[in-house]
Amino acid sequence: MKLENRTTPRAARRRAGSLLALALILAGSSEGSAETVQEPPRILPETVRARLAEVDAIAGTDPLLRALRNYHCYYVDPVAAPFRPSVMDETDFLYGTPVLDDVYYLGYLNLAVYAIRTSEGLVLVDGGGTAAQGQKILDWMASAGFAPSDLRWIILTHEHADHIAGAQVLRAATGARIAVSAAMLRDGQMPDGLGTPDLVVKERQELQAGTSQLVLLPTPGHTPGTLSLFAPVHAEGQAHMAAFWGGKGMRPSPENLRTMLASLDAFRAEAERLGADVPLNTHGWGDATISRLVDSILAPGLPNRFVLSPARNAANLEMLRLCTEAYLDKVVAEQDAGAPPRES
């Protein structure tokens, strides 16, 4: 197993040369692959406006917190974050970029798998959205000096196909074990013909991967089988704790949103207990993941952009809670007013 993975100058030039294309995408109209909100605006209830005001006060003028504010409140206030690539976008010039010393971004403008290097091998967060994306992960492993047997675990954050469809290719080629939330299973089987998992998580559970102790935490809400995780990582040689919120999308159902809020309370308590300071997620289109990765290529000497201060971490989780509460208030108010239900 290769213990270091450095971006070559040629690869860095290729990625930097792709920034103009990204700028054109971001600056362009909402045509093409970008998803935009087409529904007519609805008047926000007073309670929703009050929660948004709280979020705005927390974010202040901090550029990262403003981006996180727009991302978390996208379902309540979509105009603030209009650019969203299609789920299966495959713009891959950032593919393989190190996020931290031992975490790699295997993804695109919208969707990503993260590879965490441990002392015994790789742990993947999700398995890719297609069989071809699963094969691309195998190709990256080979180019980075990892053998197939170096892939030890695949942790599936939830049951949507864009997060799991590549796992079958990966499992067949590497023998990697798969961990899922118990609520993902139907008759003991994973969706999409993935078969029987190797680890079924029913409640908070620790997973030892070499010298790294990961924490797996069921957090239903986005889907019944959503699974969040925490993993020890390193940035510039210093120890940190990464926190992966397993499912970002909010479903326009009061029951689902209340379930998500309860899960968020559990996630937040665990994050505080572990001192988590590197929030990551597999849909990075709106939380400045892309711009931070670009920064790491163009200005590699600056401090790592993914490690947040305690104050920023607290602000991030509080904004996520307030935005979820705001969306719950909005959905309930619309139902009470007899508005047609939103699609989930």
C-alpha positions in Angstrom: 0.0 0.0 0.0 1.3 3.4 -0.9 1.3 5.7 2.1 1.8 9.0 0.3 -0.1 10.4 -2.7 1.3 13.6 -4.1 -0.3 15.5 -7.0 2.2 15.6 -9.9 3.1 19.0 -11.4 1.6 17.9 -14.7 -1.7 16.9 -13.0 -1.7 20.2 -11.1 -1.3 22.1 -14.4 -4.1 20.1 -16.0 -6.4 20.9 -13.1 -5.5 24.5 -12.9 -6.1 24.8 -16.7 -9.6 23.5 -16.1 -10.5 26.4 -13.8 -11.5 28.6 -16.7 -14.1 26.0 -17.7 -15.4 25.9 -14.1 -15.6 29.7 -14.0 -17.6 29.7 -17.2 -20.0 27.1 -15.8 -20.4 29.1 -12.5 -20.8 32.4 -14.3 -23.1 31.1 -17.0 -26.9 30.8 -17.2 -28.9 28.1 -15.6 -29.1 26.1 -18.8 -27.6 22.7 -19.5 -26.9 20.4 -16.6 -27.6 22.9 -13.8 -30.7 22.2 -11.8 -32.7 25.3 -10.9 -35.9 25.9 -8.9 -38.7 26.4 -11.4 -41.7 26.7 -9.0 -43.2 30.1 -8.3 -42.1 31.8 -5.1 -44.3 31.2 -2.0 -44.6 33.7 0.8 -42.5 32.7 3.8 -44.2 32.5 7.1 -43.1 34.8 9.8 -41.5 32.0 11.8 -39.4 31.0 8.8 -38.3 34.6 8.2 -37.3 34.8 11.9 -35.2 31.6 11.6 -33.5 32.9 8.5 -32.7 36.1 10.2 -31.0 34.1 13.0 -29.0 32.1 10.4 -28.0 35.4 8.7 -26.8 36.8 12.0 -24.7 33.7 12.7 -23.1 33.7 9.2 -22.4 37.4 9.3 -19.9 38.4 6.7 -17.7 35.3 6.9 -17.5 34.0 3.3 -17.4 30.3 4.2 -20.3 30.6 6.7 -22.3 32.5 4.1 -21.8 29.7 1.6 -22.8 27.2 4.3 -25.8 29.3 5.1 -27.0 29.2 1.5 -26.3 25.5 1.3 -28.2 24.5 4.5 -31.1 26.8 3.7 -31.3 25.9 0.0 -34.7 24.2 0.5 -36.1 27.2 2.3 -34.4 30.0 0.3 -33.3 28.5 -3.0 -32.7 31.8 -4.8 -29.6 32.4 -2.6 -27.9 29.3 -4.1 -29.1 29.0 -7.7 -26.2 27.0 -9.1 -26.5 23.2 -8.6 -24.9 20.8 -11.1 -26.9 17.7 -12.1 -26.4 14.8 -9.7 -24.5 12.7 -12.2 -22.3 15.5 -13.5 -18.8 14.0 -14.3 -16.6 17.1 -14.5 -13.6 15.4 -13.0 -10.6 17.7 -13.0 -10.6 17.7 -9.2 -10.7 13.9 -9.0 -8.1 12.5 -6.6 -7.3 15.9 -5.1 -6.1 15.6 -1.4 -8.6 17.2 1.0 -6.3 16.4 4.0 -3.1 14.5 4.5 -5.0 11.2 4.4 -8.4 12.0 2.7 -8.9 12.2 -1.1 -11.8 13.7 -3.1 -12.9 11.1 -5.7 -15.6 13.1 -7.3 -17.1 15.8 -9.5 -18.9 19.2 -9.1 -21.9 17.7 -7.3 -21.2 14.2 -6.1 -18.1 12.6 -4.5 -16.7 9.6 -2.8 -14.1 10.2 -0.1 -11.2 7.9 0.4 -9.7 7.8 3.9 -6.2 6.3 4.2 -5.7 4.3 7.4 -2.8 2.2 8.6 -4.4 -0.9 7.2 -5.7 0.5 3.9 -8.5 2.6 2.5 -12.0 3.3 3.8 -14.4 4.7 1.2 -17.3 6.9 2.1 -19.9 5.8 -0.5 -19.2 3.7 -3.6 -20.0 5.9 -6.6 -23.2 6.5 -8.5 -22.6 4.1 -11.4 -20.6 1.0 -12.2 -18.3 3.2 -14.3 -17.7 5.5 -11.3 -16.8 2.4 -9.3 -14.3 1.4 -12.0 -12.9 4.9 -11.9 -12.2 4.6 -8.2 -10.3 1.4 -9.0 -8.3 3.2 -11.7 -7.5 6.0 -9.3 -6.3 3.5 -6.7 -3.9 1.9 -9.2 -2.6 5.2 -10.3 -2.0 6.3 -6.7 -0.1 3.1 -5.9 -2.9 1.2 -4.0 -3.5 -2.5 -4.6 -7.1 -3.7 -4.9 -6.7 -5.5 -1.5 -5.9 -2.1 0.1 -9.6 -1.2 -0.1 -10.8 -2.5 3.3 -14.2 -0.9 3.9 -17.0 0.9 2.0 -19.4 2.8 4.2 -22.6 3.6 2.4 -24.2 6.8 3.7 -27.7 6.0 2.4 -29.6 3.9 -0.1 -29.9 6.3 -3.1 -28.4 4.9 -6.2 -26.0 7.9 -6.8 -24.2 6.8 -3.6 -24.2 3.0 -3.9 -24.4 1.9 -7.5 -20.6 1.6 -7.9 -20.1 -0.5 -4.8 -20.8 -3.8 -6.5 -17.9 -3.3 -8.9 -15.6 -2.3 -6.0 -16.6 -5.2 -3.8 -16.1 -7.7 -6.6 -12.7 -6.4 -7.5 -11.3 -5.9 -4.0 -13.1 -8.0 -1.5 -13.9 -4.8 0.5 -16.4 -5.1 3.3 -19.6 -3.0 3.2 -21.2 -1.2 6.2 -24.7 0.1 6.2 -27.5 1.3 8.5 -29.9 -1.5 9.4 -32.8 0.6 8.1 -31.3 0.4 4.5 -32.0 -3.3 4.3 -35.0 -5.1 2.9 -35.2 -8.8 3.9 -31.6 -8.5 5.0 -30.4 -7.4 1.6 -29.0 -4.1 0.3 -30.7 -2.3 -2.6 -29.5 -2.5 -6.3 -28.6 -6.1 -6.0 -25.6 -5.4 -3.7 -26.4 -8.5 -1.6 -25.7 -8.9 2.1 -23.7 -6.3 4.0 -20.7 -7.2 6.2 -21.6 -4.8 9.0 -25.2 -3.7 9.9 -25.3 -0.7 12.1 -28.4 -0.4 14.4 -27.1 2.2 16.8 -23.9 4.1 17.4 -21.0 1.7 16.7 -17.2 2.0 16.6 -15.3 0.5 13.7 -11.6 -0.2 13.9 -9.6 0.3 10.7 -6.0 -0.3 11.5 -5.1 2.3 14.2 -8.1 4.5 13.3 -11.3 4.2 15.3 -14.3 5.4 13.2 -17.7 6.0 14.7 -20.8 5.1 12.7 -24.1 6.7 13.7 -27.5 6.1 12.1 -29.1 9.4 11.3 -32.4 8.8 9.5 -34.2 11.7 7.9 -32.9 12.2 4.4 -33.7 8.5 4.0 -34.6 5.8 6.6 -31.2 4.2 6.1 -29.0 7.3 6.4 -25.7 6.7 8.2 -23.3 9.4 9.3 -19.7 8.8 10.4 -16.7 10.3 12.1 -13.1 9.5 11.2 -9.8 10.5 12.7 -7.7 12.4 10.0 -4.7 14.6 9.7 -3.9 18.0 8.2 -0.4 19.2 7.9 0.6 16.5 10.3 -1.9 17.4 13.0 -4.7 15.2 14.2 -8.3 16.2 13.5 -11.7 14.5 13.4 -13.8 14.5 10.2 -17.6 14.5 10.4 -19.7 13.2 7.5 -23.4 14.2 7.8 -24.9 11.2 5.9 -27.7 12.8 4.0 -28.2 16.4 3.2 -31.4 16.6 1.2 -34.5 17.6 3.1 -37.8 15.9 2.3 -41.0 18.0 2.3 -42.6 15.9 5.0 -43.1 17.1 8.6 -42.5 13.5 9.8 -39.2 13.2 7.9 -38.0 16.7 9.0 -38.7 16.0 12.6 -36.8 12.7 12.3 -33.9 14.6 10.7 -33.9 17.1 13.6 -33.7 14.3 16.1 -30.8 12.8 14.1 -29.1 16.1 13.9 -29.2 16.4 17.7 -27.5 13.0 18.0 -25.0 13.9 15.3 -24.2 17.3 17.0 -23.7 15.7 20.4 -21.3 13.1 18.9 -19.4 15.8 17.0 -19.0 17.8 20.2 -17.9 14.7 22.2 -15.3 13.8 19.6 -14.1 17.4 18.9 -15.0 17.0 15.2 -13.6 20.0 13.2 -13.6 18.9 9.6 -17.2 18.8 8.3 -17.4 16.9 5.0 -20.3 15.7 2.8 -20.7 13.8 -0.4 -22.6 16.6 -2.2 -20.2 19.5 -2.2 -21.9 21.7 -4.8 -23.0 24.4 -2.3 -20.7 24.3 0.7 -17.6 25.7 -0.9 -16.0 22.3 -1.2 -15.2 22.9 -4.9 -13.7 26.4 -4.3 -11.7 25.1 -1.3 -10.2 22.3 -3.4 -9.4 24.8 -6.2 -7.7 27.0 -3.6 -5.6 24.0 -2.4 -4.3 23.5 -6.0 -3.6 27.2 -6.7 -2.3 28.2 -3.3 -1.0 25.0 -1.6 1.0 26.9 1.0 -2.0 28.3 2.8 -3.5 26.6 5.9 -5.9 23.7 5.1 -9.3 25.2 4.2 -11.3 22.2 5.5 -10.3 22.4 9.1 -12.7 24.8 10.9 -12.3 26.6 14.2 -14.5 25.6 17.1 -16.6 28.7 16.6 -17.1 28.0 12.9 -18.0 24.4 13.6 -20.6 25.4 16.2 -22.0 28.0 13.7 -22.2 25.4 10.9 -24.2 22.9 13.0 -26.5 25.6 14.5 -27.2 27.0 11.0 -28.0 23.5 9.8 -30.5 23.0 12.7 -32.1 26.4 12.1 -32.5 25.8 8.4 -34.1 22.4 9.0 -36.5 24.0 11.5 -37.3 26.7 9.0 -38.1 24.2 6.3 -40.3 22.3 8.7 -42.2 25.5 9.5 -42.5 26.2 5.8 -43.9 22.8 4.9 -46.3 22.8 7.8 -47.6 26.3 7.0 -48.1 25.3 3.4 -50.0 22.2 4.3 -52.2 24.1 6.8 -52.9 26.6 4.0 -54.0 23.8 1.6 -51.1 24.3 -0.8 -50.4 21.3 -3.1 -47.7 19.0 -1.5 -44.1 19.4 -2.8 -42.4 16.5 -4.5 -40.0 14.6 -2.2 
